[in-house]
Amino acid sequence: MTNSSPSRRPSLFPAFFAVALAAGGLLLGTHGALAAEVAHGGAPHLDGRMLSAVWVVPFAGILLSIALFPLLAPVMWHHHFGKISAVWALAFLVPFAATFGPELATYELLHTVLLEYIPFIVLLTALFTVAGGVRVTGSLVGTPLANTVGLALGTVLASLMGTTGASMLLIRPMLRANEHRRDKVHTMVFFIFLVSNVGGSLTPLGDPPLFLGFLKGVDFFWPTVHLFAPMAFLSVLLLLIYFVLDVVLHTRDPGKHPLIEGVHEREPIRIEGSVNLLLLVAIVGAVLLSGVWHPGIGVTLYHVTVQLETIVSNLLLLGITGLSLALTSKQSRRMNGFSWGPILEVAKLFAAIFLTIIPAIAILKAGTDGALGAIISAVNEGGKPNPAAYFWATGILSSFLDNAPTYLIFFNTAGGDAKVLMTDLSLTLTAISAGAVFMGANSYIGNAPNFMVKAIAEERGVAMPSFFGYMAWSCGILVPLLGLTTLVFFV
């Protein structure tokens, strides 16, 4: 029941604070007339060189809201997170339109919604729906060995069907296998580390940054050859640490499971809704189609052109989603714990994230001339790229920003020539690729499946760590291993 007392209502103070700061950008040297240039084709253009860092405040606001509200005001967050997200989105959009004009604001809004957010949420919904129709029945017992094997399998599958596809396919069986265990949080955290991130580093299908690299001319199997060693090194270390930790926790409290207690005999493993496995393959095909088929025509709305391949891909994904719903038993989905809550949560939060991230990406695209130019300058030494610096710069930004454009920014900073990057600068490209993929695991928002796993686990009763609580896990376990990876491969 929603508490309607004044103390439970979301405060508008953060929004007014962000608006005031954004408006203050005018006094800090941000000039709309200079930032909102017009390109040759007549489309408005946002010049990141003219943006001060104050424009990143709404983006920081939505991140802090995700981090703090569940801790400080969990009831209010549960009932009003969509409204709070909308407040931060408006805290960026309204001052932006007032400063740079409605034309540029409309263009940036449509560009983000049509070319980034809609394809993102359509793909995520398709994977969520299709994978949610696969139900594994039989005797699933989350012993340390079984859990470790499951994580290893998910790590391998992530490069074949993408981190999101593998995560959505395996998260429910993993939760079901461990529902008798008292300690489950560590399994979910390592699941995010391995299945939702590190495992997707071997093919362009694994993670969006590598897919963008493929579109830029990087050979399809180049990541398989060059990222296999660092990926295997990091994955094996994570799996070993997980196994030891799970053995300790399992010894303290193995949990009461009917099979363990001898109440039931072991039942063979079966898969219900197996047609969804074919639909997962169809999803991969629809995504590949948008990358390899370029008819050169599209639909333009206020200077924003949506290419035909994107439209067709999205329609195919929606069709696959509908087929999954039609062909899968409702009872099977219900028994699988399927509901629309997690995807709705991600849709609302990431709508605000996609909008408020606009100025941050524009500033980064400005390179050394932007407000974050020091980061771009730091990756080169004496005019030559420093692979270790590229690894950490790409990774740290990918931990909180969209890792796909971050990959492209440093790809172009390193020269942008795929042939050169694949040969003479292969170590640099390896560092950029690994940083973008591996370090998406550093925070819940580093990669889309992270938040999906969190939402599904919480819906199944697992008390997942807070935003900062999760980062305590990543900083305590993953970051030191990334440092060791740097010493072994990038120094």
Short mmCIF file of C-alpha atoms in Angstrom, two decimals:
data_model
loop_
_atom_site.label_atom_id
_atom_site.label_comp_id
_atom_site.label_asym_id
_atom_site.label_seq_id
_atom_site.Cartn_x
_atom_site.Cartn_y
_atom_site.Cartn_z
CA MET A 1 0.00 0.00 0.00
CA THR A 2 1.41 3.37 -0.98
CA ASN A 3 2.06 5.75 1.89
CA SER A 4 0.82 9.18 0.85
CA SER A 5 2.21 11.13 3.79
CA PRO A 6 4.36 14.17 2.90
CA SER A 7 7.53 12.42 4.07
CA ARG A 8 7.04 9.75 1.41
CA ARG A 9 6.64 12.06 -1.55
CA PRO A 10 9.65 12.56 -3.86
CA SER A 11 11.28 15.92 -3.30
CA LEU A 12 11.63 18.24 -6.25
CA PHE A 13 14.65 19.91 -4.67
CA PRO A 14 17.21 17.78 -6.59
CA ALA A 15 15.55 18.78 -9.85
CA PHE A 16 15.58 22.50 -9.03
CA PHE A 17 19.17 22.13 -7.87
CA ALA A 18 20.18 20.51 -11.15
CA VAL A 19 18.26 23.11 -13.16
CA ALA A 20 20.00 25.91 -11.31
CA LEU A 21 23.40 24.34 -11.91
CA ALA A 22 22.69 23.73 -15.59
CA ALA A 23 21.51 27.30 -16.04
CA GLY A 24 24.65 28.38 -14.25
CA GLY A 25 26.60 26.84 -17.10
CA LEU A 26 25.88 30.04 -19.03
CA LEU A 27 27.94 31.90 -16.45
CA LEU A 28 30.71 29.32 -16.63
CA GLY A 29 31.45 29.81 -20.28
CA THR A 30 28.88 27.59 -22.01
CA HIS A 31 27.42 29.47 -24.97
CA GLY A 32 24.41 28.07 -26.77
CA ALA A 33 25.08 29.93 -29.98
CA LEU A 34 28.49 28.28 -30.24
CA ALA A 35 27.51 24.81 -29.03
CA ALA A 36 24.47 24.49 -31.27
CA GLU A 37 26.10 24.67 -34.65
CA VAL A 38 24.37 23.55 -37.84
CA ALA A 39 25.91 20.79 -39.91
CA HIS A 40 26.07 20.80 -43.72
CA GLY A 41 22.93 18.69 -43.96
CA GLY A 42 20.97 21.22 -41.94
CA ALA A 43 20.90 19.10 -38.78
CA PRO A 44 21.69 20.84 -35.47
CA HIS A 45 25.02 19.86 -33.97
CA LEU A 46 26.08 19.88 -30.33
CA ASP A 47 29.69 20.99 -29.98
CA GLY A 48 31.05 19.29 -26.86
CA ARG A 49 33.95 21.74 -26.69
CA MET A 50 31.57 24.42 -25.52
CA LEU A 51 30.01 22.38 -22.71
CA SER A 52 31.20 22.76 -19.13
CA ALA A 53 31.23 19.80 -16.76
CA VAL A 54 28.19 21.24 -14.95
CA TRP A 55 25.95 19.73 -17.63
CA VAL A 56 26.82 16.28 -16.29
CA VAL A 57 25.03 17.06 -12.98
CA PRO A 58 21.65 15.52 -14.00
CA PHE A 59 23.44 12.32 -15.05
CA ALA A 60 25.23 12.24 -11.69
CA GLY A 61 21.84 12.90 -10.09
CA ILE A 62 20.16 9.84 -11.59
CA LEU A 63 23.16 7.69 -10.62
CA LEU A 64 23.08 8.95 -7.03
CA SER A 65 19.32 8.42 -6.93
CA ILE A 66 19.77 4.79 -7.98
CA ALA A 67 22.50 4.43 -5.36
CA LEU A 68 20.98 6.24 -2.38
CA PHE A 69 17.17 6.16 -2.56
CA PRO A 70 16.90 2.36 -2.12
CA LEU A 71 18.95 2.77 1.07
CA LEU A 72 17.53 5.98 2.50
CA ALA A 73 13.91 5.85 1.28
CA PRO A 74 13.20 2.33 -0.06
CA VAL A 75 9.40 2.62 0.07
CA MET A 76 9.37 5.90 -1.82
CA TRP A 77 11.85 4.57 -4.38
CA HIS A 78 9.81 1.42 -4.95
CA HIS A 79 6.66 3.40 -5.70
CA HIS A 80 8.13 6.46 -7.40
CA PHE A 81 11.43 5.54 -9.11
CA GLY A 82 9.85 6.24 -12.50
CA LYS A 83 8.82 9.73 -11.42
CA ILE A 84 12.24 10.44 -9.91
CA SER A 85 13.89 9.31 -13.14
CA ALA A 86 11.58 11.61 -15.11
CA VAL A 87 12.50 14.54 -12.86
CA TRP A 88 16.20 14.08 -13.63
CA ALA A 89 15.51 13.71 -17.34
CA LEU A 90 13.59 17.00 -17.31
CA ALA A 91 16.30 18.59 -15.17
CA PHE A 92 18.57 18.09 -18.17
CA LEU A 93 16.15 18.59 -21.04
CA VAL A 94 14.42 21.80 -19.90
CA PRO A 95 17.59 23.85 -19.22
CA PHE A 96 19.16 22.37 -22.35
CA ALA A 97 16.25 23.55 -24.50
CA ALA A 98 16.28 26.96 -22.81
CA THR A 99 20.03 27.36 -23.33
CA PHE A 100 20.57 25.89 -26.79
CA GLY A 101 17.12 26.27 -28.27
CA PRO A 102 14.23 23.85 -28.88
CA GLU A 103 15.61 22.81 -32.28
CA LEU A 104 18.78 21.26 -30.87
CA ALA A 105 16.90 19.82 -27.88
CA THR A 106 14.35 18.19 -30.20
CA TYR A 107 17.08 16.80 -32.42
CA GLU A 108 19.07 15.33 -29.51
CA LEU A 109 15.89 13.91 -27.96
CA LEU A 110 14.77 12.23 -31.20
CA HIS A 111 18.30 11.03 -31.98
CA THR A 112 18.58 9.39 -28.57
CA VAL A 113 15.09 7.90 -28.54
CA LEU A 114 14.94 6.65 -32.14
CA LEU A 115 18.52 5.49 -32.68
CA GLU A 116 19.59 4.41 -29.21
CA TYR A 117 16.84 3.92 -26.63
CA ILE A 118 14.18 2.18 -28.74
CA PRO A 119 16.61 -0.38 -30.30
CA PHE A 120 18.08 -0.93 -26.83
CA ILE A 121 14.78 -1.58 -25.07
CA VAL A 122 13.30 -3.60 -27.96
CA LEU A 123 16.31 -5.95 -27.95
CA LEU A 124 16.28 -6.20 -24.16
CA THR A 125 12.54 -6.93 -24.12
CA ALA A 126 12.94 -9.64 -26.78
CA LEU A 127 15.75 -11.34 -24.86
CA PHE A 128 13.91 -10.99 -21.55
CA THR A 129 10.70 -12.45 -22.97
CA VAL A 130 12.28 -15.28 -24.95
CA ALA A 131 14.73 -16.35 -22.24
CA GLY A 132 11.93 -16.08 -19.68
CA GLY A 133 10.03 -18.73 -21.63
CA VAL A 134 12.77 -21.33 -21.13
CA ARG A 135 12.10 -23.29 -17.94
CA VAL A 136 14.53 -25.88 -16.66
CA THR A 137 12.81 -28.57 -14.60
CA GLY A 138 14.19 -31.47 -12.62
CA SER A 139 16.68 -31.70 -9.78
CA LEU A 140 18.73 -28.52 -9.72
CA VAL A 141 20.91 -28.33 -6.62
CA GLY A 142 23.25 -25.38 -6.15
CA THR A 143 26.33 -27.12 -4.83
CA PRO A 144 29.66 -25.28 -5.15
CA LEU A 145 30.74 -27.49 -8.05
CA ALA A 146 27.39 -27.20 -9.88
CA ASN A 147 27.32 -23.41 -9.41
CA THR A 148 30.87 -23.02 -10.67
CA VAL A 149 30.16 -25.17 -13.72
CA GLY A 150 27.01 -23.13 -14.36
CA LEU A 151 28.96 -19.86 -14.20
CA ALA A 152 31.62 -21.28 -16.54
CA LEU A 153 28.92 -22.38 -19.01
CA GLY A 154 27.33 -18.93 -18.91
CA THR A 155 30.71 -17.30 -19.48
CA VAL A 156 31.16 -19.34 -22.67
CA LEU A 157 27.58 -18.75 -23.88
CA ALA A 158 27.92 -14.99 -23.41
CA SER A 159 30.16 -14.67 -26.46
CA LEU A 160 27.77 -16.77 -28.57
CA MET A 161 24.41 -15.17 -27.71
CA GLY A 162 25.51 -11.95 -26.03
CA THR A 163 25.87 -11.11 -22.35
CA THR A 164 22.20 -10.13 -22.13
CA GLY A 165 20.97 -13.31 -23.83
CA ALA A 166 23.13 -15.60 -21.69
CA SER A 167 22.17 -13.73 -18.52
CA MET A 168 18.45 -13.90 -19.20
CA LEU A 169 18.67 -17.58 -20.18
CA LEU A 170 20.57 -18.75 -17.10
CA ILE A 171 19.60 -16.43 -14.26
CA ARG A 172 16.34 -18.19 -13.39
CA PRO A 173 17.81 -21.74 -13.36
CA MET A 174 20.68 -20.41 -11.20
CA LEU A 175 18.23 -18.81 -8.78
CA ARG A 176 16.10 -21.96 -8.65
CA ALA A 177 19.12 -24.19 -8.01
CA ASN A 178 20.14 -22.02 -5.05
CA GLU A 179 16.75 -21.20 -3.56
CA HIS A 180 17.41 -23.59 -0.65
CA ARG A 181 20.69 -21.80 0.17
CA ARG A 182 20.87 -19.03 2.76
CA ASP A 183 23.80 -17.33 1.03
CA LYS A 184 22.95 -16.43 -2.57
CA VAL A 185 24.17 -12.86 -3.04
CA HIS A 186 27.75 -13.84 -3.88
CA THR A 187 26.49 -16.14 -6.64
CA MET A 188 24.51 -13.30 -8.22
CA VAL A 189 27.49 -10.93 -7.99
CA PHE A 190 29.86 -13.38 -9.68
CA PHE A 191 27.12 -14.13 -12.22
CA ILE A 192 27.17 -10.43 -13.16
CA PHE A 193 30.98 -10.41 -13.26
CA LEU A 194 31.28 -13.44 -15.53
CA VAL A 195 28.09 -14.06 -17.51
CA SER A 196 26.86 -10.48 -17.82
CA ASN A 197 30.25 -8.97 -18.70
CA VAL A 198 33.60 -10.75 -18.96
CA GLY A 199 32.22 -13.67 -20.95
CA GLY A 200 31.05 -11.47 -23.81
CA SER A 201 34.51 -10.51 -25.00
CA LEU A 202 35.27 -13.07 -27.70
CA THR A 203 32.94 -12.15 -30.58
CA PRO A 204 31.04 -9.09 -31.83
CA LEU A 205 27.86 -10.89 -30.70
CA GLY A 206 29.06 -10.83 -27.10
CA ASP A 207 28.85 -7.13 -26.25
CA PRO A 208 27.80 -3.93 -28.09
CA PRO A 209 31.31 -2.33 -28.10
CA LEU A 210 32.74 -5.26 -30.04
CA PHE A 211 29.80 -5.17 -32.43
CA LEU A 212 30.58 -1.50 -33.14
CA GLY A 213 34.20 -2.46 -33.74
CA PHE A 214 33.01 -5.08 -36.23
CA LEU A 215 30.99 -2.38 -38.03
CA LYS A 216 34.11 -0.20 -38.10
CA GLY A 217 36.11 -2.89 -39.91
CA VAL A 218 37.50 -5.11 -37.14
CA ASP A 219 37.48 -8.75 -38.29
CA PHE A 220 34.75 -10.91 -36.74
CA PHE A 221 37.19 -13.34 -35.09
CA TRP A 222 39.82 -10.73 -34.16
CA PRO A 223 38.48 -10.49 -30.57
CA THR A 224 38.43 -14.29 -30.33
CA VAL A 225 42.16 -14.45 -31.01
CA HIS A 226 43.36 -11.36 -29.15
CA LEU A 227 41.04 -11.27 -26.14
CA PHE A 228 41.00 -14.99 -25.41
CA ALA A 229 44.08 -14.94 -23.16
CA PRO A 230 43.07 -11.99 -20.94
CA MET A 231 39.46 -13.19 -20.84
CA ALA A 232 40.48 -16.75 -19.87
CA PHE A 233 42.97 -15.43 -17.30
CA LEU A 234 40.39 -13.21 -15.60
CA SER A 235 37.58 -15.76 -15.84
CA VAL A 236 39.61 -18.61 -14.33
CA LEU A 237 40.69 -16.42 -11.40
CA LEU A 238 37.11 -15.32 -10.78
CA LEU A 239 35.83 -18.90 -10.97
CA LEU A 240 38.50 -20.12 -8.54
CA ILE A 241 37.72 -17.36 -6.06
CA TYR A 242 34.01 -18.06 -6.39
CA PHE A 243 34.46 -21.81 -5.85
CA VAL A 244 36.50 -21.32 -2.67
CA LEU A 245 34.02 -18.73 -1.35
CA ASP A 246 31.02 -20.92 -2.18
CA VAL A 247 32.59 -23.96 -0.54
CA VAL A 248 33.11 -21.98 2.68
CA LEU A 249 29.57 -20.59 2.68
CA HIS A 250 28.05 -23.95 1.70
CA THR A 251 29.91 -25.68 4.53
CA ARG A 252 28.51 -23.18 7.02
CA ASP A 253 24.95 -23.52 5.72
CA PRO A 254 24.21 -26.01 2.92
CA GLY A 255 20.49 -25.23 3.16
CA LYS A 256 17.58 -27.64 3.26
CA HIS A 257 16.83 -29.07 -0.14
CA PRO A 258 14.39 -31.98 -0.66
CA LEU A 259 16.97 -33.92 -2.66
CA ILE A 260 19.69 -33.31 -0.08
CA GLU A 261 17.35 -34.28 2.75
CA GLY A 262 16.36 -37.47 0.95
CA VAL A 263 12.72 -36.47 0.64
CA HIS A 264 12.67 -36.76 -3.14
CA GLU A 265 14.62 -38.79 -5.65
CA ARG A 266 16.67 -37.05 -8.28
CA GLU A 267 14.58 -36.03 -11.28
CA PRO A 268 16.08 -35.77 -14.77
CA ILE A 269 16.72 -32.30 -16.14
CA ARG A 270 14.16 -31.21 -18.74
CA ILE A 271 13.59 -28.03 -20.68
CA GLU A 272 10.13 -26.58 -21.14
CA GLY A 273 9.54 -24.00 -23.85
CA SER A 274 12.46 -25.25 -25.93
CA VAL A 275 11.08 -23.38 -28.95
CA ASN A 276 12.47 -20.28 -27.26
CA LEU A 277 16.01 -21.59 -27.80
CA LEU A 278 15.35 -21.35 -31.55
CA LEU A 279 13.92 -17.87 -31.02
CA LEU A 280 17.15 -16.87 -29.25
CA VAL A 281 19.03 -17.84 -32.39
CA ALA A 282 16.53 -15.76 -34.39
CA ILE A 283 17.28 -12.76 -32.15
CA VAL A 284 20.99 -13.10 -32.87
CA GLY A 285 20.16 -13.22 -36.58
CA ALA A 286 18.01 -10.08 -36.35
CA VAL A 287 20.84 -8.21 -34.61
CA LEU A 288 23.40 -9.38 -37.17
CA LEU A 289 21.07 -8.29 -39.97
CA SER A 290 21.19 -4.68 -38.79
CA GLY A 291 24.97 -4.81 -38.92
CA VAL A 292 25.61 -6.44 -42.29
CA TRP A 293 22.65 -5.30 -44.42
CA HIS A 294 22.77 -1.64 -45.50
CA PRO A 295 20.26 -0.82 -48.27
CA GLY A 296 21.01 2.90 -47.90
CA ILE A 297 17.43 4.05 -47.35
CA GLY A 298 15.53 5.08 -44.27
CA VAL A 299 12.91 7.29 -42.67
CA THR A 300 13.89 10.80 -41.59
CA LEU A 301 12.19 12.69 -38.80
CA TYR A 302 13.56 16.16 -38.00
CA HIS A 303 17.04 15.42 -39.38
CA VAL A 304 17.19 12.03 -37.63
CA THR A 305 17.31 9.18 -40.14
CA VAL A 306 16.33 5.71 -38.99
CA GLN A 307 17.85 3.31 -41.48
CA LEU A 308 15.71 0.56 -42.99
CA GLU A 309 17.89 -2.16 -41.46
CA THR A 310 17.21 -0.76 -37.99
CA ILE A 311 13.46 -0.63 -38.62
CA VAL A 312 13.39 -4.18 -39.99
CA SER A 313 15.55 -5.48 -37.13
CA ASN A 314 13.27 -3.89 -34.52
CA LEU A 315 10.15 -5.26 -36.22
CA LEU A 316 11.69 -8.74 -36.34
CA LEU A 317 12.56 -8.52 -32.65
CA LEU A 318 9.01 -7.45 -31.79
CA GLY A 319 7.67 -10.30 -33.91
CA ILE A 320 9.95 -12.77 -32.12
CA THR A 321 8.73 -11.41 -28.77
CA GLY A 322 5.13 -11.97 -29.86
CA LEU A 323 5.89 -15.49 -31.06
CA SER A 324 7.50 -16.35 -27.75
CA LEU A 325 4.44 -15.17 -25.84
CA ALA A 326 2.13 -17.09 -28.18
CA LEU A 327 4.12 -20.34 -28.25
CA THR A 328 5.03 -20.60 -24.57
CA SER A 329 2.64 -21.93 -21.97
CA LYS A 330 1.42 -19.24 -19.56
CA GLN A 331 1.62 -21.73 -16.74
CA SER A 332 5.24 -22.50 -17.61
CA ARG A 333 6.09 -18.80 -17.50
CA ARG A 334 4.26 -18.44 -14.20
CA MET A 335 6.16 -21.42 -12.74
CA ASN A 336 9.36 -19.81 -14.04
CA GLY A 337 8.64 -16.69 -11.98
CA PHE A 338 8.27 -14.56 -15.09
CA SER A 339 6.78 -11.07 -14.71
CA TRP A 340 7.17 -7.73 -16.47
CA GLY A 341 8.41 -5.89 -13.37
CA PRO A 342 12.18 -6.10 -14.06
CA ILE A 343 11.94 -4.93 -17.70
CA LEU A 344 9.65 -2.04 -16.72
CA GLU A 345 12.13 -0.95 -14.06
CA VAL A 346 15.03 -1.03 -16.52
CA ALA A 347 12.97 0.80 -19.18
CA LYS A 348 12.14 3.68 -16.85
CA LEU A 349 15.60 4.09 -15.32
CA PHE A 350 17.50 3.79 -18.58
CA ALA A 351 15.22 6.30 -20.31
CA ALA A 352 16.58 8.91 -17.89
CA ILE A 353 20.12 7.59 -18.18
CA PHE A 354 20.08 7.71 -22.00
CA LEU A 355 18.92 11.34 -21.94
CA THR A 356 21.12 12.71 -19.17
CA ILE A 357 24.19 11.01 -20.65
CA ILE A 358 23.97 13.18 -23.83
CA PRO A 359 26.26 15.99 -22.61
CA ALA A 360 28.76 13.55 -21.09
CA ILE A 361 29.20 11.75 -24.41
CA ALA A 362 29.39 15.07 -26.30
CA ILE A 363 32.16 16.29 -23.96
CA LEU A 364 34.11 13.06 -24.45
CA LYS A 365 33.70 13.28 -28.23
CA ALA A 366 35.32 16.72 -28.09
CA GLY A 367 38.55 14.95 -27.19
CA THR A 368 41.35 17.00 -25.71
CA ASP A 369 39.37 20.20 -26.35
CA GLY A 370 36.52 19.12 -24.08
CA ALA A 371 36.03 19.50 -20.34
CA LEU A 372 37.31 15.93 -19.87
CA GLY A 373 40.27 16.44 -22.20
CA ALA A 374 42.73 15.43 -19.50
CA ILE A 375 41.40 11.86 -19.67
CA ILE A 376 41.90 11.71 -23.43
CA SER A 377 45.40 13.19 -23.19
CA ALA A 378 46.45 10.74 -20.48
CA VAL A 379 46.17 7.67 -22.71
CA ASN A 380 49.07 8.70 -24.95
CA GLU A 381 52.71 9.13 -23.98
CA GLY A 382 55.06 10.97 -26.31
CA GLY A 383 52.55 10.68 -29.12
CA LYS A 384 52.32 6.91 -28.72
CA PRO A 385 49.36 5.05 -27.19
CA ASN A 386 49.79 3.54 -23.74
CA PRO A 387 47.78 0.26 -23.71
CA ALA A 388 47.46 0.16 -19.92
CA ALA A 389 46.13 3.73 -19.88
CA TYR A 390 43.67 2.91 -22.66
CA PHE A 391 42.51 -0.16 -20.73
CA TRP A 392 41.73 1.81 -17.56
CA ALA A 393 40.42 4.97 -19.21
CA THR A 394 38.03 2.99 -21.39
CA GLY A 395 37.11 0.75 -18.49
CA ILE A 396 36.47 3.39 -15.85
CA LEU A 397 34.22 5.40 -18.18
CA SER A 398 32.48 2.21 -19.33
CA SER A 399 31.70 1.46 -15.68
CA PHE A 400 29.26 4.36 -15.57
CA LEU A 401 28.67 5.53 -19.14
CA ASP A 402 27.43 3.58 -22.15
CA ASN A 403 30.36 1.31 -23.02
CA ALA A 404 29.55 1.31 -26.75
CA PRO A 405 30.18 5.04 -27.45
CA THR A 406 33.05 4.98 -24.94
CA TYR A 407 34.67 2.24 -27.01
CA LEU A 408 34.22 4.32 -30.18
CA ILE A 409 35.71 7.42 -28.56
CA PHE A 410 38.93 5.65 -27.63
CA PHE A 411 38.90 3.66 -30.88
CA ASN A 412 39.03 7.01 -32.71
CA THR A 413 41.50 8.49 -30.20
CA ALA A 414 43.88 5.66 -31.12
CA GLY A 415 43.64 6.58 -34.81
CA GLY A 416 40.35 5.02 -35.89
CA ASP A 417 41.95 2.91 -38.66
CA ALA A 418 40.79 -0.67 -38.09
CA LYS A 419 43.59 -2.19 -40.20
CA VAL A 420 46.30 -0.37 -38.24
CA LEU A 421 44.64 -1.08 -34.90
CA MET A 422 44.36 -4.79 -35.73
CA THR A 423 48.05 -5.06 -36.63
CA ASP A 424 50.58 -2.42 -35.50
CA LEU A 425 48.42 -1.26 -32.57
CA SER A 426 46.82 -4.61 -31.78
CA LEU A 427 47.72 -4.38 -28.08
CA THR A 428 46.03 -0.97 -27.87
CA LEU A 429 42.85 -2.24 -29.52
CA THR A 430 42.91 -5.28 -27.21
CA ALA A 431 43.16 -2.93 -24.22
CA ILE A 432 40.27 -0.77 -25.45
CA SER A 433 38.09 -3.81 -26.12
CA ALA A 434 38.89 -5.51 -22.82
CA GLY A 435 38.37 -2.31 -20.84
CA ALA A 436 34.95 -1.68 -22.40
CA VAL A 437 33.75 -5.25 -21.82
CA PHE A 438 35.41 -6.30 -18.55
CA MET A 439 34.79 -3.13 -16.58
CA GLY A 440 31.12 -2.96 -17.42
CA ALA A 441 30.95 -5.21 -14.34
CA ASN A 442 32.20 -2.47 -11.99
CA SER A 443 28.73 -1.04 -11.35
CA TYR A 444 25.09 -1.99 -11.85
CA ILE A 445 24.74 0.45 -14.76
CA GLY A 446 27.96 -0.54 -16.52
CA ASN A 447 26.11 -2.98 -18.74
CA ALA A 448 22.39 -3.53 -19.36
CA PRO A 449 22.15 -7.14 -18.06
CA ASN A 450 23.65 -6.12 -14.70
CA PHE A 451 20.52 -4.27 -13.69
CA MET A 452 18.30 -6.95 -15.20
CA VAL A 453 19.97 -9.65 -13.08
CA LYS A 454 19.60 -7.46 -9.98
CA ALA A 455 15.91 -6.81 -10.66
CA ILE A 456 15.07 -10.49 -11.35
CA ALA A 457 17.01 -11.68 -8.29
CA GLU A 458 15.28 -9.16 -6.04
CA GLU A 459 11.91 -10.20 -7.43
CA ARG A 460 12.79 -13.78 -6.41
CA GLY A 461 13.58 -12.68 -2.85
CA VAL A 462 17.37 -12.24 -3.01
CA ALA A 463 18.52 -9.19 -1.02
CA MET A 464 20.91 -7.83 -3.63
CA PRO A 465 23.55 -5.26 -2.59
CA SER A 466 22.83 -1.57 -2.98
CA PHE A 467 24.54 0.42 -5.74
CA PHE A 468 27.54 1.16 -3.52
CA GLY A 469 27.29 -2.24 -1.86
CA TYR A 470 27.74 -3.91 -5.24
CA MET A 471 30.70 -1.62 -5.98
CA ALA A 472 32.26 -2.76 -2.71
CA TRP A 473 32.19 -6.28 -4.17
CA SER A 474 33.60 -5.16 -7.53
CA CYS A 475 36.29 -2.96 -5.97
CA GLY A 476 37.25 -5.65 -3.48
CA ILE A 477 37.42 -8.58 -5.90
CA LEU A 478 37.23 -7.55 -9.56
CA VAL A 479 39.34 -4.38 -9.59
CA PRO A 480 42.45 -6.04 -8.04
CA LEU A 481 42.16 -8.82 -10.62
CA LEU A 482 41.90 -6.19 -13.36
CA GLY A 483 45.09 -4.66 -12.00
CA LEU A 484 46.78 -8.05 -12.23
CA THR A 485 45.42 -8.43 -15.78
CA THR A 486 47.00 -5.07 -16.63
CA LEU A 487 50.42 -6.19 -15.39
CA VAL A 488 50.26 -9.48 -17.27
CA PHE A 489 48.90 -8.26 -20.61
CA PHE A 490 49.08 -4.48 -21.04
CA VAL A 491 52.35 -3.29 -19.49
#
